[in-house]
Short mmCIF file of C-alpha atoms in Angstrom, two decimals:
data_model
loop_
_atom_site.label_atom_id
_atom_site.label_comp_id
_atom_site.label_asym_id
_atom_site.label_seq_id
_atom_site.Cartn_x
_atom_site.Cartn_y
_atom_site.Cartn_z
CA ARG A 1406 50.15 2.86 20.15
CA PHE A 1407 48.20 -0.02 19.44
CA ASN A 1408 49.54 -2.94 17.05
CA ILE A 1409 46.68 -5.03 15.13
CA ARG A 1410 45.96 -8.18 16.44
CA SER A 1411 42.70 -9.19 15.55
CA VAL A 1412 42.78 -7.92 11.78
CA ASP A 1413 44.12 -10.34 9.02
CA GLY A 1414 45.40 -7.93 6.26
CA PRO A 1415 44.29 -4.35 5.25
CA ASP A 1416 40.88 -3.23 6.56
CA ASP A 1417 40.78 -0.05 7.85
CA PHE A 1418 37.60 -0.03 9.11
CA ALA A 1419 38.27 -3.16 11.33
CA SER A 1420 41.77 -1.97 12.63
CA MET A 1421 39.96 1.32 13.77
CA GLU A 1422 37.41 -0.29 15.55
CA GLU A 1423 39.89 -2.76 17.25
CA VAL A 1424 42.08 0.27 18.34
CA LEU A 1425 39.36 2.16 19.59
CA GLN A 1426 37.45 -0.72 21.61
CA ARG A 1427 40.85 -1.74 23.16
CA ARG A 1428 41.69 2.20 24.20
CA PHE A 1429 38.39 2.57 25.76
CA ALA A 1430 38.33 -0.79 27.49
CA ARG A 1431 41.35 0.48 29.03
CA TYR A 1432 40.05 3.66 29.72
CA HIS A 1433 36.75 1.78 31.43
CA SER A 1434 39.46 -0.55 33.23
CA ALA A 1435 41.59 2.58 34.92
CA GLN A 1436 38.40 4.12 35.93
CA GLU A 1437 37.98 0.51 38.04
CA GLU A 1438 41.22 0.28 39.10
CA LYS A 1439 41.83 4.01 40.24
CA ASP A 1440 40.37 3.18 44.01
CA GLN A 1441 42.87 0.26 44.16
CA PRO A 1442 45.52 0.81 46.94
CA GLY A 1443 48.91 1.81 45.11
CA TYR A 1444 47.39 2.54 42.03
CA LYS A 1445 49.32 4.60 39.79
CA PRO A 1446 47.45 6.13 36.89
CA ASP A 1447 48.21 5.40 33.35
CA LEU A 1448 47.61 9.06 32.23
CA ALA A 1449 47.05 8.03 28.37
CA PHE A 1450 43.90 5.66 29.21
CA SER A 1451 42.78 7.24 32.31
CA ILE A 1452 41.02 10.46 30.96
CA LEU A 1453 38.99 10.62 27.69
CA PRO A 1454 39.73 12.88 24.79
CA ASP A 1455 38.47 16.17 24.53
CA LEU A 1456 38.06 15.41 20.86
CA LEU A 1457 38.51 12.34 18.73
CA ILE A 1458 39.74 12.91 15.25
CA VAL A 1459 38.98 9.78 13.04
CA ASP A 1460 40.72 9.54 10.07
CA GLY A 1461 38.50 8.98 7.22
CA GLY A 1462 34.99 10.07 5.84
CA LYS A 1463 31.40 9.17 6.87
CA GLY A 1464 31.87 5.22 6.37
CA GLN A 1465 34.75 5.32 9.30
CA LEU A 1466 32.95 7.78 11.49
CA SER A 1467 29.75 5.83 11.78
CA ARG A 1468 32.08 3.07 12.49
CA ALA A 1469 34.01 4.54 15.50
CA VAL A 1470 30.66 5.83 16.54
CA LYS A 1471 29.15 2.43 17.08
CA VAL A 1472 32.21 1.63 18.88
CA ILE A 1473 31.91 4.49 21.19
CA GLU A 1474 28.13 3.83 21.67
CA GLU A 1475 29.10 0.35 22.49
CA GLN A 1476 31.33 1.38 25.09
CA GLY A 1477 28.79 3.24 27.04
CA LEU A 1478 30.51 6.82 26.32
CA GLN A 1479 28.14 8.69 23.87
CA GLY A 1480 28.33 12.08 24.65
CA GLN A 1481 31.23 12.24 26.66
CA PHE A 1482 33.45 13.91 24.05
CA ALA A 1483 33.21 15.58 20.53
CA ILE A 1484 34.04 13.41 17.59
CA VAL A 1485 34.61 14.19 14.23
CA GLY A 1486 35.60 12.39 10.42
CA LEU A 1487 38.37 14.12 8.65
CA ALA A 1488 38.23 12.72 5.11
CA LYS A 1489 41.79 13.00 3.21
CA GLN A 1490 41.50 14.52 -0.29
CA GLU A 1491 39.32 17.42 -0.13
CA GLU A 1492 39.68 18.25 3.96
CA GLU A 1493 36.42 17.91 5.01
CA LEU A 1494 35.13 17.58 8.42
CA PHE A 1495 32.11 15.05 9.06
CA LEU A 1496 29.72 15.30 12.18
CA PRO A 1497 28.10 12.13 13.34
CA GLY A 1498 24.17 12.71 12.22
CA LYS A 1499 24.98 15.35 9.57
CA SER A 1500 24.61 14.45 6.09
CA ASP A 1501 26.49 17.56 4.87
CA SER A 1502 30.35 18.00 5.23
CA ILE A 1503 32.24 20.99 6.68
CA ARG A 1504 34.95 22.57 4.37
CA LEU A 1505 37.46 24.65 6.16
CA ASP A 1506 39.03 27.94 4.09
CA GLU A 1507 42.21 26.56 3.00
CA HIS A 1508 43.89 29.68 4.37
CA SER A 1509 42.75 29.40 7.46
CA GLN A 1510 44.26 28.84 10.94
CA GLY A 1511 41.68 25.92 11.62
CA PHE A 1512 42.56 24.21 7.90
CA TYR A 1513 45.91 24.49 8.83
CA LEU A 1514 45.72 22.76 12.35
CA ILE A 1515 43.67 20.17 11.12
CA GLN A 1516 46.44 19.63 8.02
CA ARG A 1517 49.09 19.23 10.91
CA ILE A 1518 47.16 17.12 12.80
CA ARG A 1519 46.72 14.30 10.04
CA ASP A 1520 49.98 15.03 9.07
CA GLU A 1521 51.49 13.98 12.72
CA ALA A 1522 48.99 10.92 13.12
CA HIS A 1523 50.34 9.62 9.26
CA ARG A 1524 53.80 10.19 10.59
CA PHE A 1525 53.51 8.04 14.03
CA ALA A 1526 51.82 5.79 12.05
CA ILE A 1527 54.28 5.00 9.41
CA THR A 1528 57.22 5.64 12.09
CA ALA A 1529 55.55 2.80 14.24
CA HIS A 1530 55.07 0.62 10.86
CA ARG A 1531 58.93 0.63 9.93
CA GLN A 1532 59.77 0.11 13.72
CA ARG A 1533 57.90 -2.87 13.85
CA ARG A 1534 58.78 -4.42 10.22
CA GLY A 1535 62.61 -3.53 11.45
CA LYS A 1536 62.00 -5.75 14.81
CA ILE A 1537 60.21 -8.54 12.49
CA GLY A 1538 63.30 -8.42 10.11
CA LEU A 1539 65.52 -8.79 13.06
CA ALA A 1540 63.68 -11.37 14.54
CA SER A 1541 63.65 -13.45 10.88
CA ARG A 1542 67.85 -13.02 10.24
CA LEU A 1543 67.99 -14.59 13.65
CA ASP A 1544 65.47 -17.37 13.28
CA ALA A 1545 67.09 -18.27 9.69
CA ILE A 1546 69.98 -19.47 11.94
CA PRO A 1547 69.69 -23.43 12.68
CA GLY A 1548 69.93 -23.28 16.44
CA VAL A 1549 68.18 -20.08 17.21
CA GLY A 1550 64.85 -20.46 17.98
CA PRO A 1551 62.63 -17.71 20.06
CA GLU A 1552 64.40 -18.13 23.12
CA ARG A 1553 68.12 -17.73 22.28
CA ARG A 1554 66.80 -14.93 19.83
CA LYS A 1555 64.93 -13.24 22.78
CA ALA A 1556 68.35 -13.98 25.15
CA LEU A 1557 70.48 -12.38 22.38
CA LEU A 1558 68.10 -9.43 21.25
CA GLN A 1559 67.63 -8.27 25.18
CA HIS A 1560 71.29 -8.54 25.63
CA PHE A 1561 73.05 -7.12 22.81
CA GLY A 1562 69.74 -4.78 21.42
CA SER A 1563 70.34 -5.01 17.79
CA ILE A 1564 71.86 -7.12 14.82
CA GLU A 1565 74.55 -4.73 14.76
CA ASN A 1566 75.62 -5.05 18.37
CA ILE A 1567 75.52 -8.69 17.96
CA LEU A 1568 77.79 -8.09 14.88
CA ALA A 1569 80.28 -6.12 16.71
CA ALA A 1570 80.42 -8.82 19.17
CA ASN A 1571 83.33 -11.11 19.13
CA VAL A 1572 82.34 -14.87 19.18
CA GLU A 1573 83.33 -15.24 22.69
CA GLU A 1574 80.93 -12.53 23.82
CA ILE A 1575 78.09 -13.85 22.11
CA ALA A 1576 78.94 -17.70 23.43
CA GLN A 1577 78.72 -16.04 27.10
CA ILE A 1578 74.51 -15.91 26.33
CA LYS A 1579 73.05 -18.54 28.24
CA GLY A 1580 72.46 -21.38 25.86
CA ILE A 1581 74.29 -20.05 23.22
CA GLY A 1582 77.91 -21.92 23.48
CA ALA A 1583 81.27 -21.60 21.47
CA ASP A 1584 79.52 -23.66 18.27
CA LEU A 1585 76.28 -21.64 18.04
CA ALA A 1586 78.04 -18.14 18.51
CA GLN A 1587 80.34 -19.18 15.58
CA ALA A 1588 77.21 -20.29 13.29
CA ILE A 1589 75.42 -16.93 14.41
CA LYS A 1590 78.74 -14.78 13.43
CA THR A 1591 79.21 -16.51 10.25
CA GLN A 1592 75.38 -16.65 9.17
CA LEU A 1593 75.22 -12.77 10.30
CA GLU A 1594 77.98 -11.78 8.52
#
């Protein structure tokens, strides 16, 4: 899973480009490090895919091909673009799309892959948004900055657990104290 770092606002092309650059940069790093003593490969990044399915049509596919070429990986694996509306497949260098019979096993497989990718992305987005929400609730409390917020969340794990704790338990966290612990309880309730 990759969180988008360098793209402001919704930009599917730039976001996909960033993710692919980071993914394949990690592949190259894994290749350089594999002969180091004590190296434990991260299997998610130390091998290349057999097939890269790009979520989108010709534009997204051409952007992905550009990144793959920049990384020196052209010809190392197959790549295809999957357009959403018609379940069309696009291949690099081909102007016409491939349409699978909507009752075929291939069509069903492609739909399942796309749906799983979307489910994964939505779940990750919700989790990230939830963490930001937790952090902002704690940040709104005077006296709780990034360090104290981090200490609270590392110790308790969630806002719910902080709420379940008593003032004395909260006060035991390094840098909190009784007065701030009381303020935290009051603000969160």
